[in-house]
Coordinates of C-alpha atoms and ligand atoms in Angstrom, one line a residue:
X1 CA 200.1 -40.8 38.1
X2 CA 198.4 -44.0 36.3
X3 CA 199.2 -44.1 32.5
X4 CA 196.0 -43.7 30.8
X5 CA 194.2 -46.3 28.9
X6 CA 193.0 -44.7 25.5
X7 CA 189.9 -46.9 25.8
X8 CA 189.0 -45.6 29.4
X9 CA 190.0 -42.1 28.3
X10 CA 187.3 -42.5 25.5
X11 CA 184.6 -43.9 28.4
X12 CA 185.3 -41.2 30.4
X13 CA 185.2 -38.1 27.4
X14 CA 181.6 -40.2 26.5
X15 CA 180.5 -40.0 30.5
X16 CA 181.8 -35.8 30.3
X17 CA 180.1 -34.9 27.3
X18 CA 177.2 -36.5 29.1
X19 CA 177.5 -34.8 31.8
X20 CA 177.5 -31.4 30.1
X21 CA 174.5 -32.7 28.5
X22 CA 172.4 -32.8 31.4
X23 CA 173.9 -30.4 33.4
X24 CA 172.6 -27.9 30.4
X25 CA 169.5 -29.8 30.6
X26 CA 168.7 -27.8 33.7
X27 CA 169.6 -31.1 36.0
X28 CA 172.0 -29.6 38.2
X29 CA 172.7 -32.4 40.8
X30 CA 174.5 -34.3 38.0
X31 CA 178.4 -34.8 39.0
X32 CA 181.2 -36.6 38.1
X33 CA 183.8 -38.7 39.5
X34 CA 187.0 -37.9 38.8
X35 CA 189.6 -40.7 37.8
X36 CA 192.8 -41.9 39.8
X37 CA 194.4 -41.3 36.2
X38 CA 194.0 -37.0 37.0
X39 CA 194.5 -36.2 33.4
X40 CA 193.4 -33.1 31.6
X41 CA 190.0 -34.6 31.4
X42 CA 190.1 -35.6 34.7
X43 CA 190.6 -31.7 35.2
X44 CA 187.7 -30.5 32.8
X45 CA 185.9 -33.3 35.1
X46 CA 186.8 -31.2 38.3
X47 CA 186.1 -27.7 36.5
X48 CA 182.7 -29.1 35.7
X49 CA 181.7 -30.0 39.0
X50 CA 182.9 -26.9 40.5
X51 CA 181.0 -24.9 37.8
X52 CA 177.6 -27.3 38.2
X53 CA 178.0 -26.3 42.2
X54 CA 178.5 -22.5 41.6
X55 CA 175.5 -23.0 38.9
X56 CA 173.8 -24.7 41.7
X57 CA 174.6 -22.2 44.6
X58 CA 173.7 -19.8 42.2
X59 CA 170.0 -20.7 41.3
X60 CA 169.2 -21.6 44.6
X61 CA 170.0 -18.1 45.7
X62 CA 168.0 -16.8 42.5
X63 CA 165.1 -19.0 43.6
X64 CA 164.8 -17.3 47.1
X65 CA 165.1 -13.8 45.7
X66 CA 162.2 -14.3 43.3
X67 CA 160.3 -16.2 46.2
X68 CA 161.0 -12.9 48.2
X69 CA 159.9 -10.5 44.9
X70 CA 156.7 -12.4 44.2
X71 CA 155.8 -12.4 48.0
X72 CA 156.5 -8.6 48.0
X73 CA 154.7 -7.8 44.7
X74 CA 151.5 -9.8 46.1
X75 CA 151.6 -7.7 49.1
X76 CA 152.0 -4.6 47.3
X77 CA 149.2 -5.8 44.5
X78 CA 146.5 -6.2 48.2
X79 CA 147.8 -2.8 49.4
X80 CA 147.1 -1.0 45.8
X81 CA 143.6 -2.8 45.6
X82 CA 143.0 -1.8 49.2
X83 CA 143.9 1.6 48.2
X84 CA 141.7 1.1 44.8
X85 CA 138.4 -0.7 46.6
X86 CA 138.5 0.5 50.4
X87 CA 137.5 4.2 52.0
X88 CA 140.7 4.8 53.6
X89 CA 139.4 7.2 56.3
X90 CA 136.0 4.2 57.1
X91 CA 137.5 1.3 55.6
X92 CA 134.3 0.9 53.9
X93 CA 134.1 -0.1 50.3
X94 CA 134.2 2.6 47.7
X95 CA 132.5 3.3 44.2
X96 CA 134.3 1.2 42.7
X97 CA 134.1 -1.9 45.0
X98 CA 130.5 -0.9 45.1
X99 CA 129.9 -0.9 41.2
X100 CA 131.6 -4.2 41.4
X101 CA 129.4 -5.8 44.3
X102 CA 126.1 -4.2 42.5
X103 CA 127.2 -6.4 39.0
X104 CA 128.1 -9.3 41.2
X105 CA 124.6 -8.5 42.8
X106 CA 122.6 -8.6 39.9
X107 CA 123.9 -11.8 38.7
X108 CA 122.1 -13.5 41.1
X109 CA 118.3 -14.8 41.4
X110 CA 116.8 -11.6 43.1
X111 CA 118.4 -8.4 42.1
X112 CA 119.5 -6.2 45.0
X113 CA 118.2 -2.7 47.0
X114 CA 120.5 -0.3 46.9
X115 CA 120.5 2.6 49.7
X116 CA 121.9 5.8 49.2
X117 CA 122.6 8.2 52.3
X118 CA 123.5 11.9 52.6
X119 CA 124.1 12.9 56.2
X120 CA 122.1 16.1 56.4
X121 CA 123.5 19.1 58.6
X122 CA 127.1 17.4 58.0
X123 CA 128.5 20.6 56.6
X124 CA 127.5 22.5 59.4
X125 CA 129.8 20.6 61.8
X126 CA 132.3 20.6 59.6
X127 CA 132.1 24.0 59.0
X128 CA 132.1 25.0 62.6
X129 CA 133.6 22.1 64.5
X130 CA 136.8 21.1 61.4
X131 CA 137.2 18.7 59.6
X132 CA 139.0 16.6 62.2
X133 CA 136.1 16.6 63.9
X134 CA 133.8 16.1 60.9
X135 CA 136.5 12.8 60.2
X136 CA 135.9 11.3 63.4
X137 CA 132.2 11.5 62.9
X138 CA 131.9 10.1 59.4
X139 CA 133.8 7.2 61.1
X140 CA 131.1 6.8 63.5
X141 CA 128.7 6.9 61.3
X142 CA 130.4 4.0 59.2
X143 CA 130.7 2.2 62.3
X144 CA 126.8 2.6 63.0
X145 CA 126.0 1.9 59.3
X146 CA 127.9 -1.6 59.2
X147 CA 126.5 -2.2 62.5
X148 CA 123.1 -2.6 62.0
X149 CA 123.6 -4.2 58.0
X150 CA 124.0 -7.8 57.9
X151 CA 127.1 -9.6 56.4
X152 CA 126.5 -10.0 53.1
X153 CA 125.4 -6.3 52.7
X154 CA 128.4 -4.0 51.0
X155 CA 128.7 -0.5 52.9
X156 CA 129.9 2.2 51.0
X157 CA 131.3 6.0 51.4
X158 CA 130.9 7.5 48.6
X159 CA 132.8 10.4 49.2
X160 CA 132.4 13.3 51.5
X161 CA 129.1 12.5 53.3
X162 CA 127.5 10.1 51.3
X163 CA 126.9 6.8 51.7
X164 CA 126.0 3.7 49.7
X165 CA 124.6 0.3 50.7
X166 CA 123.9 -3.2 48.7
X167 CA 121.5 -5.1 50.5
X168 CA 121.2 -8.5 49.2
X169 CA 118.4 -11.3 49.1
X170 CA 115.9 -9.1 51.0
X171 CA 112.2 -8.5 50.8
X172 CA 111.2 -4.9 49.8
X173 CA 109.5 -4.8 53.7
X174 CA 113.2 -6.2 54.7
X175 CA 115.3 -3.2 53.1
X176 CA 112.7 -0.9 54.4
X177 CA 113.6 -1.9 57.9
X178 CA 117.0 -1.7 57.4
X179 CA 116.7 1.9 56.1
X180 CA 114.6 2.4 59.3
X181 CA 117.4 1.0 61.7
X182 CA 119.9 3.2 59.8
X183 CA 117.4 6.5 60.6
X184 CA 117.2 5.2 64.2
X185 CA 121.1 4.6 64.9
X186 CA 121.9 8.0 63.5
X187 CA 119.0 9.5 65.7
X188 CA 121.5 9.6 69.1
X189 CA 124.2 12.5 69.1
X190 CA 127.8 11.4 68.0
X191 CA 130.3 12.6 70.9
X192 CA 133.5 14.0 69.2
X193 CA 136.2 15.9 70.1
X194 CA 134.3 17.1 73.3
X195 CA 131.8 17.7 70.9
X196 CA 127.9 16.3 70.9
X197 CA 126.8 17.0 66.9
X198 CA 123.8 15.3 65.9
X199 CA 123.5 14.6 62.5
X200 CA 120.1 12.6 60.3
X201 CA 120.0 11.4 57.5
X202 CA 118.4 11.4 54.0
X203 CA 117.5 8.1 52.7
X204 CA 117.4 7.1 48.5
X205 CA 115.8 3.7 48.2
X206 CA 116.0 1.9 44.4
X207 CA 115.3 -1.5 44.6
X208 CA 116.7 -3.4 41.0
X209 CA 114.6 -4.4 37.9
X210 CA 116.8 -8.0 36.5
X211 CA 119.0 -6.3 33.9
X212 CA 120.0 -3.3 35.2
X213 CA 123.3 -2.0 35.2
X214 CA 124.7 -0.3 38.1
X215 CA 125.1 3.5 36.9
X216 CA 121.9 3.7 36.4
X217 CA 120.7 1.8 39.9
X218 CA 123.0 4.5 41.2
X219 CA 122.0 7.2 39.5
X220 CA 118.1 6.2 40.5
X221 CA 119.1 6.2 44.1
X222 CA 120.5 9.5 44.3
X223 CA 117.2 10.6 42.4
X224 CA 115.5 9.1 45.5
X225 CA 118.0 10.8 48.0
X226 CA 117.5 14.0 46.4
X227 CA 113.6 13.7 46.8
X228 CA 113.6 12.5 50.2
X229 CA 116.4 15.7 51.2
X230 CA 113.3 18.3 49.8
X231 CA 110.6 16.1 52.7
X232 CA 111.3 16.5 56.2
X233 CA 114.8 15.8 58.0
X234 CA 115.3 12.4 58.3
X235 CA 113.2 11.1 55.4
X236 CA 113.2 8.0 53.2
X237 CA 112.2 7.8 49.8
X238 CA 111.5 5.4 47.4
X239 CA 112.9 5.2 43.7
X240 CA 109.9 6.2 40.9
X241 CA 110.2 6.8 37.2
X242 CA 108.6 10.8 37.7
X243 CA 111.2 11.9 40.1
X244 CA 113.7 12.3 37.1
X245 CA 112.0 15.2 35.9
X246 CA 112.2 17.0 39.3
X247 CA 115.9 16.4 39.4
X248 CA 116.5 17.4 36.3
X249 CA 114.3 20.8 36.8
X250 CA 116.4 21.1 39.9
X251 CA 119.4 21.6 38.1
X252 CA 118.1 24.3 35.7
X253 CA 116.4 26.1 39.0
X254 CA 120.1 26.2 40.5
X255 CA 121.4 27.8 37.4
X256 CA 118.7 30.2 37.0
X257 CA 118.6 31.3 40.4
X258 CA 122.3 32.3 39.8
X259 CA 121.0 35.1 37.6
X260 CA 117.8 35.8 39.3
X261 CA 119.8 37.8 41.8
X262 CA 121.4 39.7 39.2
X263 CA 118.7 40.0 36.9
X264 CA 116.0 41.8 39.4
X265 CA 114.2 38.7 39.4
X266 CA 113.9 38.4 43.5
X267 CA 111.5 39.9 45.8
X268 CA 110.6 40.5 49.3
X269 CA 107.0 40.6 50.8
X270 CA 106.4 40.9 54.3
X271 CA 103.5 39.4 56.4
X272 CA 102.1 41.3 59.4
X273 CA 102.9 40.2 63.0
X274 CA 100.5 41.7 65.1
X275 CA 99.6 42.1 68.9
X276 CA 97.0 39.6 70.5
X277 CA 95.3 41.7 72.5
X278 CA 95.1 45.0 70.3
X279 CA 95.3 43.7 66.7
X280 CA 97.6 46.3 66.0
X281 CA 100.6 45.7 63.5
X282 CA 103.9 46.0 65.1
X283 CA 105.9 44.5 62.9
X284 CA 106.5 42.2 60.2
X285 CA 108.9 39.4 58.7
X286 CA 110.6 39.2 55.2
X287 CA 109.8 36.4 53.3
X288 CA 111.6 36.2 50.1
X289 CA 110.0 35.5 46.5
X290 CA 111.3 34.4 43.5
X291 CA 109.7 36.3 40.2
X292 CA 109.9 33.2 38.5
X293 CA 110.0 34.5 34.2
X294 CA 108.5 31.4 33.1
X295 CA 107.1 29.4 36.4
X296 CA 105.6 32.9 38.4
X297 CA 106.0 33.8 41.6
X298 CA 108.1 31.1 43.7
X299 CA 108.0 30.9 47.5
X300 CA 111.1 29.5 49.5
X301 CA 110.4 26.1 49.4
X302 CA 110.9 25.4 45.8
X303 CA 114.4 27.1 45.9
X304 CA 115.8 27.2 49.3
X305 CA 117.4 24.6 49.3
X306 CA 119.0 24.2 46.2
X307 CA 120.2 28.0 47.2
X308 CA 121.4 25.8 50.2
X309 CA 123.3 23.1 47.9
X310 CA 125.0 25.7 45.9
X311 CA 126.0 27.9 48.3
X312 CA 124.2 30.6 47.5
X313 CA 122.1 31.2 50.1
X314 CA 124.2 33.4 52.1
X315 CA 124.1 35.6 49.0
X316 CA 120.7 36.0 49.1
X317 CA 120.2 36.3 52.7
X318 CA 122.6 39.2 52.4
X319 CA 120.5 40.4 49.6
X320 CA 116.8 40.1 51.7
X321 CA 118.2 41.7 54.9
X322 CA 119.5 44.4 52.5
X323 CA 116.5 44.8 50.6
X324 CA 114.5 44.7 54.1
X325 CA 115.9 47.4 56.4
X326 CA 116.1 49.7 53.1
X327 CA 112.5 49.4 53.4
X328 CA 112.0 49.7 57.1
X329 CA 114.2 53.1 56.8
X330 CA 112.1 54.0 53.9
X331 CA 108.7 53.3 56.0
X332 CA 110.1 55.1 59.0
X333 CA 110.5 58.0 57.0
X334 CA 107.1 57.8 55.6
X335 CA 104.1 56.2 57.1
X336 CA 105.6 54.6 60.4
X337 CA 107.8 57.8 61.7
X338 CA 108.2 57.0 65.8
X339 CA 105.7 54.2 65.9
X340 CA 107.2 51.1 67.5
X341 CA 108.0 48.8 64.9
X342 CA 110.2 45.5 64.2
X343 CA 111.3 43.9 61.5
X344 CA 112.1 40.2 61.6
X345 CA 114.4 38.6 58.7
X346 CA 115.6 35.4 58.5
X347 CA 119.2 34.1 58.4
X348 CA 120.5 30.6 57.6
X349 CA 122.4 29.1 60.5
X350 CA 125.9 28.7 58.0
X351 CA 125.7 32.3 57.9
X352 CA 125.5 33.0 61.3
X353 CA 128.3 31.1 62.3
X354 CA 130.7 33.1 60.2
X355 CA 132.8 35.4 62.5
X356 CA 132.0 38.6 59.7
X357 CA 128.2 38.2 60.2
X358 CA 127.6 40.5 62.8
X359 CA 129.7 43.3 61.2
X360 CA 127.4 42.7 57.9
X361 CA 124.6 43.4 60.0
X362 CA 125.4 46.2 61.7
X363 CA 126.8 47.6 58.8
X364 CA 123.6 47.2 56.6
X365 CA 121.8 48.9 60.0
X366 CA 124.0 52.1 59.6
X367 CA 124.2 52.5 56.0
X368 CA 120.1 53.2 55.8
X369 CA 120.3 54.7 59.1
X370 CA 118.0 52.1 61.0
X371 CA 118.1 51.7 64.5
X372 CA 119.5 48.2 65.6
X373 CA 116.2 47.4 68.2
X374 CA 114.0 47.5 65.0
X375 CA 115.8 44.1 63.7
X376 CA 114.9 40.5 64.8
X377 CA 116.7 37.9 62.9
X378 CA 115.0 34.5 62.6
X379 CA 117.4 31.2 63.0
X380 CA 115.7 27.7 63.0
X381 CA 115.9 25.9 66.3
X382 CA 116.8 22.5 64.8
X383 CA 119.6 24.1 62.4
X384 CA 121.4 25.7 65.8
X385 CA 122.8 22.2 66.6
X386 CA 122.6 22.7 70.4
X387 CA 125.3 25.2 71.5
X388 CA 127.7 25.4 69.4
X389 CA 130.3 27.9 70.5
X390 CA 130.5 30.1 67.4
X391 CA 126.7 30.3 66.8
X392 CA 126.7 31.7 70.7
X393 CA 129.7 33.8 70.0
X394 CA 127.7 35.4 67.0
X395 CA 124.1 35.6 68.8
X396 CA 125.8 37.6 71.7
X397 CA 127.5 39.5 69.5
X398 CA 124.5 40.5 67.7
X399 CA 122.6 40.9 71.0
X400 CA 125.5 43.6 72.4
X401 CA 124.8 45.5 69.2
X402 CA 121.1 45.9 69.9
X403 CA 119.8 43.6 67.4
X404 CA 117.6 41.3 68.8
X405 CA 117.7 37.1 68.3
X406 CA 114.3 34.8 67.3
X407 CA 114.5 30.8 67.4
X408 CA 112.2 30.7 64.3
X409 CA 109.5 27.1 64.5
X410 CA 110.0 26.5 68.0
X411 CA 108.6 22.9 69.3
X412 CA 109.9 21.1 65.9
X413 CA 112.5 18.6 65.7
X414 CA 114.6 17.7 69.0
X415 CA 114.5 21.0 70.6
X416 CA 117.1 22.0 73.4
X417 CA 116.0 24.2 76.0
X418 CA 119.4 25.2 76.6
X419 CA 119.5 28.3 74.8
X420 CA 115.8 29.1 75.4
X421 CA 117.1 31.7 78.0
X422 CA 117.2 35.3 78.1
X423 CA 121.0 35.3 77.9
X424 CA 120.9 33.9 73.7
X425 CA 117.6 35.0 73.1
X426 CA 114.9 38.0 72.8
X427 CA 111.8 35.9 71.1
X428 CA 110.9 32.5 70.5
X429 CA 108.6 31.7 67.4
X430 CA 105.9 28.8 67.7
X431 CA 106.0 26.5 65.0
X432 CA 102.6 26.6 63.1
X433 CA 102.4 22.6 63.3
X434 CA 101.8 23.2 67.2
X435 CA 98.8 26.0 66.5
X436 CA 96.5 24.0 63.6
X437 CA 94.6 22.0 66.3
X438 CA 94.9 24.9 69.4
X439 CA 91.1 24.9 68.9
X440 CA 90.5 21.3 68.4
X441 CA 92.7 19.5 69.5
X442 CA 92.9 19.0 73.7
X443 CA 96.3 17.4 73.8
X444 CA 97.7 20.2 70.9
X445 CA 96.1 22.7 73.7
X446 CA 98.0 21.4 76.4
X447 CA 101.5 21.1 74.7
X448 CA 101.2 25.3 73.8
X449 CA 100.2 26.1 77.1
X450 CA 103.3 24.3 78.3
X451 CA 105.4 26.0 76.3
X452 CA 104.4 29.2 76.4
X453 CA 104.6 28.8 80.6
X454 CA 108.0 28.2 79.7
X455 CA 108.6 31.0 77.5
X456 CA 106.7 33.2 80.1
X457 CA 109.5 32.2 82.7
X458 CA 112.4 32.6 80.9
X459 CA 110.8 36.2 80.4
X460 CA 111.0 35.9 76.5
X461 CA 108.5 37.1 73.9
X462 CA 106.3 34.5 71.9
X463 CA 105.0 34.9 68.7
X464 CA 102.3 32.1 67.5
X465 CA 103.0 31.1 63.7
X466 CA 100.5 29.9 61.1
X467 CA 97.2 31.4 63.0
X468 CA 94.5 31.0 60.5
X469 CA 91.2 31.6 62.3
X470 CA 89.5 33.8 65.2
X471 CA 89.3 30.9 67.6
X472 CA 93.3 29.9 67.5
X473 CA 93.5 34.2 68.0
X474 CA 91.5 34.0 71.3
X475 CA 93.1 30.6 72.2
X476 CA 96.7 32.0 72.3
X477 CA 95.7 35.4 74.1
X478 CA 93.6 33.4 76.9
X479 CA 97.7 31.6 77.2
X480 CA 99.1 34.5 77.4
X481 CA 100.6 34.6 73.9
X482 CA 101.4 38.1 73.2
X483 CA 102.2 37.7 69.2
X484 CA 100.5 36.4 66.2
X485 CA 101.7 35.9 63.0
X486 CA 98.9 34.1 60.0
X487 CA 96.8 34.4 57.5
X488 CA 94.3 35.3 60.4
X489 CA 96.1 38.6 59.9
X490 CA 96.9 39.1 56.5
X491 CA 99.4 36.8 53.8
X492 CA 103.1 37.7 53.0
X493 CA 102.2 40.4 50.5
X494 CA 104.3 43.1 48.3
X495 CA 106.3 45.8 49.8
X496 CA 103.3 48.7 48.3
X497 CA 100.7 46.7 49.4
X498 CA 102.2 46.3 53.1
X499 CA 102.7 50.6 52.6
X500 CA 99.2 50.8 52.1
X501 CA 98.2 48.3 55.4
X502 CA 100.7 50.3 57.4
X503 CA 99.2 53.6 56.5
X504 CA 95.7 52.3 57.6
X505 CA 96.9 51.3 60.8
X506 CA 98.9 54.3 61.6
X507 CA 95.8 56.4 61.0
X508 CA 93.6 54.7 62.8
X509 CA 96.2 54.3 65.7
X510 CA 96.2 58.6 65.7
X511 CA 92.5 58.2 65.4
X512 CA 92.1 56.3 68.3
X513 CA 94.5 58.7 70.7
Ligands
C2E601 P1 109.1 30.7 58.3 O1 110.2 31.6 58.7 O2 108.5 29.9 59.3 O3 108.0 31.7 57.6 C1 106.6 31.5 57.8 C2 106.1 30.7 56.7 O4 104.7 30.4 57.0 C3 106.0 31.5 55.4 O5 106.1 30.6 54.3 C4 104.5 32.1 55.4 O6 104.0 32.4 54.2 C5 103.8 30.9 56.0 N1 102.6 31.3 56.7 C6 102.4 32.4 57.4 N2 101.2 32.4 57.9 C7 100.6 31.2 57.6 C8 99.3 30.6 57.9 O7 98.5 31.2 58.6 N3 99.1 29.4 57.4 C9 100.0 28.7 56.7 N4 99.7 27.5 56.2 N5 101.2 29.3 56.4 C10 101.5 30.5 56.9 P2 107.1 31.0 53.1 O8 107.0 32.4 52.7 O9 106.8 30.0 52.1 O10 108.5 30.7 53.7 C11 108.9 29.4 54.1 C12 110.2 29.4 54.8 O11 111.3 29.8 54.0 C13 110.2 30.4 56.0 O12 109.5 29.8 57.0 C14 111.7 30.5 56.2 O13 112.2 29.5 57.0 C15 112.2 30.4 54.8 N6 112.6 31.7 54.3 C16 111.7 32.7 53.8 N7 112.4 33.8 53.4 C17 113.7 33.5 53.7 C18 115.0 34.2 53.5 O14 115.0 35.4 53.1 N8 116.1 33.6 53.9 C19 116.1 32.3 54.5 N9 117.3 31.8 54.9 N10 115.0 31.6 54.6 C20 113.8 32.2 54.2
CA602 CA1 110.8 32.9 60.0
CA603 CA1 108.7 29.8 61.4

């Protein structure tokens, strides 16, 4: 061991406290030699370098972890705002991605259209198909939507069965023809779960004013849905300032209607269906009425289908058949006694498809003591959705108890012949739209002919809807139409007044024998 020189020993405690200097400076490369002399400071020295190396090992380690952290905290930052922006069941954006494209939107030159869709007849497969199957086709229907948008359009579900879309630098004419393609792609039957459901669309149309914001762009649109949903299946309609007031009146009709049924305030009048070739009356149908307090008497139209949004149409469809063959068992016993008879009522296809319906029916039948050949319930063709097994499973169940089965405005929508057969149904109702131009109209004259040949071969009854006039009358009977219902015949009038009609008949019936 070298003797050490107190002026190297001094050099070297100078080069270790500089050491330590930048070592705590964060440097930590920075070593030092040892000396031959391997004195105490010579050790320090060692102990330095070991503890600069551990430090070293040490941070190096540290850095990797945090590099490994941040990488894992990114991802789960995307996954969270995938979670927070995306549809997980589409994929599509959601509200909130949508409220945030819409500002983003209207910072730009032109402000944006934005589109708002409700599927309509979406409950109804859900209802009867599941909701797996009602998943499967809101995912083709995203798949459809984004297929004919462009790029820079933002899809949106909105929830349930709505959708939203942002269409970007387009002319009015432009969004208008997107909103068209979206009609048309949803026009051809989705195929799910080995089933075919075919569902429209309503269309809400708002296009921006610069300085908008987006709730109220939103809430515009679904003003514009909501008015296009009361036009025909399938409409589109475009954002204007009066529609508020509808939608707003819509609200308080749904909350009075609520008590209407409670309160009394509902009624039932019945139009006459009559024979073609005698005139006689041999039946009639329910239509229901709403004794409005402050707005009158309101017919179906103007509260169907909110009924229908708050799910209180079954309630009241219960409540009109009810209300109905009380009266039928109270005409039999009075004016009508043996005289053939039938009384049509409608039902709304949800209803029908529940397994009790049936059993409601036949219960109401027995309970005023009417015969079940006297009932004819009325279902829509285009609300059947082709043959959906429970709706069968219901009509035949229906049919075994005696009561018999109408496909109410035949020849509207996409009709499907399938069912027009004698094994579903007893009578087949033709839309009024098809007997306006009977009399003037060739081509009208043609299209009714064909479908009462039709009718005639499956063996089924026809009744002709909205006749009006004497010449549409003689029209049908010279087709072999056996039925008429119109105002050719008398309008949907109160239970008394029908009393009095059926009386006058009657008698002049015994009169005539
Ligand atoms: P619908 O079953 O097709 O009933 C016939 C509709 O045509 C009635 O309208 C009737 O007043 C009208 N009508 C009858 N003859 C003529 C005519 O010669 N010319 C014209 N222009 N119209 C005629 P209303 O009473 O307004 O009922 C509308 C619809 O509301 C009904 O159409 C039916 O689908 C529905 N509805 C009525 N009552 C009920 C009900 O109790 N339950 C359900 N679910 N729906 C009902
Ligand atoms: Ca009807
Ligand atoms: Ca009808």
């Amino acid at each position: 061991m070298a003797t050490p020189d107190p002026e190297d020993r001094d050099v070297r405690l100078d080069q270790l406290v500089e050491l330590v200097v930048t070592l705590a400076s964060g440097d930590l490369d920075a070593r030092m030699a040892p000396s031959p002399v391997a004195d105490r400071i010579d050790a320090v020295i060692v102990g330095m370098n070991m503890l600069a190396e551990e430090l070293q090992a040490l941070t190096t380690g540290f850095e990797e972890r945090v590099a490994e952290r941040t990488q894992q905290l990114e991802d789960a930052q995307q996954q969270l705002e995938r979670l927070a922006l995306y549809d997980p069941l589409t994929g599509l954006a959601n509200r909130t991605l949508l409220r945030e494209s819409i500002e983003h939107a209207m910072n730009r030159p032109a402000p944006p259209a934005v589109l708002l869709l409700d599927l309509d007849g979406f409950k109804a497969v859900n209802d009867s198909f599941g909701h797996s199957v009602g998943d499967m086709l809101l995912v083709d229907v995203a798949r459809r939507l984004r297929a004919v948008t462009r790029e820079r359009d933002t899809v949106c579900r909105l929830g349930g069965d709505e959708f939203a879309l942002v269409i970007l630098d387009a002319s009015d004419h432009e969004v208008l023809d997107i909103a068209d393609r979206i009609r048309t792609a949803l026009s051809t039957p989705v195929h799910v779960g080995g089933q075919s459901c075919w569902v429209g669309a309503s269309i809400g149309v708002c296009f921006a004013e610069p300085g908008q914001d987006a709730d109220t762009l939103l809430r515009d649109a679904d003003t514009a849905m909501y008015a296009a949903k009361t036009r025909a299946r399938g409409s589109v309609a475009i954002y204007e300032p009066s529609m508020h007031a509808a939608a707003l009146s819509r609200v308080l009709l749904a909350e009075e209607l609520r008590t209407a049924m409670t309160d009394g305030e509902l009624l039932v009048h019945y139009q006459p269906i009559v024979e073609l070739l005698t005139g006689r009356t041999c039946g009639v149908e329910a239509l229901v009425r709403w004794q409005h307090p402050v707005r009158g008497i309101l017919v179906p139209g103007e509260f169907i289908p909110v009924a229908e949004d708050t799910g209180l149409l079954v309630v009241l469809d219960r409540w009109v058949l009810d209300t109905a063959v009380a009266q039928l068992a109270s005409w039999r016993a009075t004016v009508l006694q043996g005289v053939p008879f039938g009384l049509h009522v409608n039902v709304s296809p949800v209803e029908l498809r529940s397994p009790q319906f049936s059993e409601a029916v036949v219960g109401c039948l027995e309970r005023h003591g009417v015969d079940p050949a006297d009932l004819t319930l009325e279902v829509t063709e285009t609300q059947m959705m082709g043959e959906d097994a429970q709706t069968m499973l219901a009509m035949t169940a229906l049919r075994s108890a005696g009561i018999r089965v109408a496909i109410d405005d035949f020849g509207t929508g996409c009709s499907s012949l399938s069912y027009v057969r004698r094994e579903f149904v007893d009578v087949i109702k033709i839309d009024r739209s098809l007997i306006t131009g009977l009399d003037t109209d060739p081509q009208q004259h043609r299209i009714a002919a064909a479908i009462l040949a039709v009718v005639a071969a499956f063996g089924l009854a026809a009744v002709a809807e909205g006749v009006e006039n004497a010449a549409q009358a003689e029209q049908l009977r010279a087709l072999g139409c056996r039925y008429g219902q119109g105002y050719q015949w008398g309008r949907p009038v109160p239970a008394s007044t029908m009393t009095t009609h059926l009386r006058c008949t009657v008698d002049q019936e015994r009169r005539a024998d």
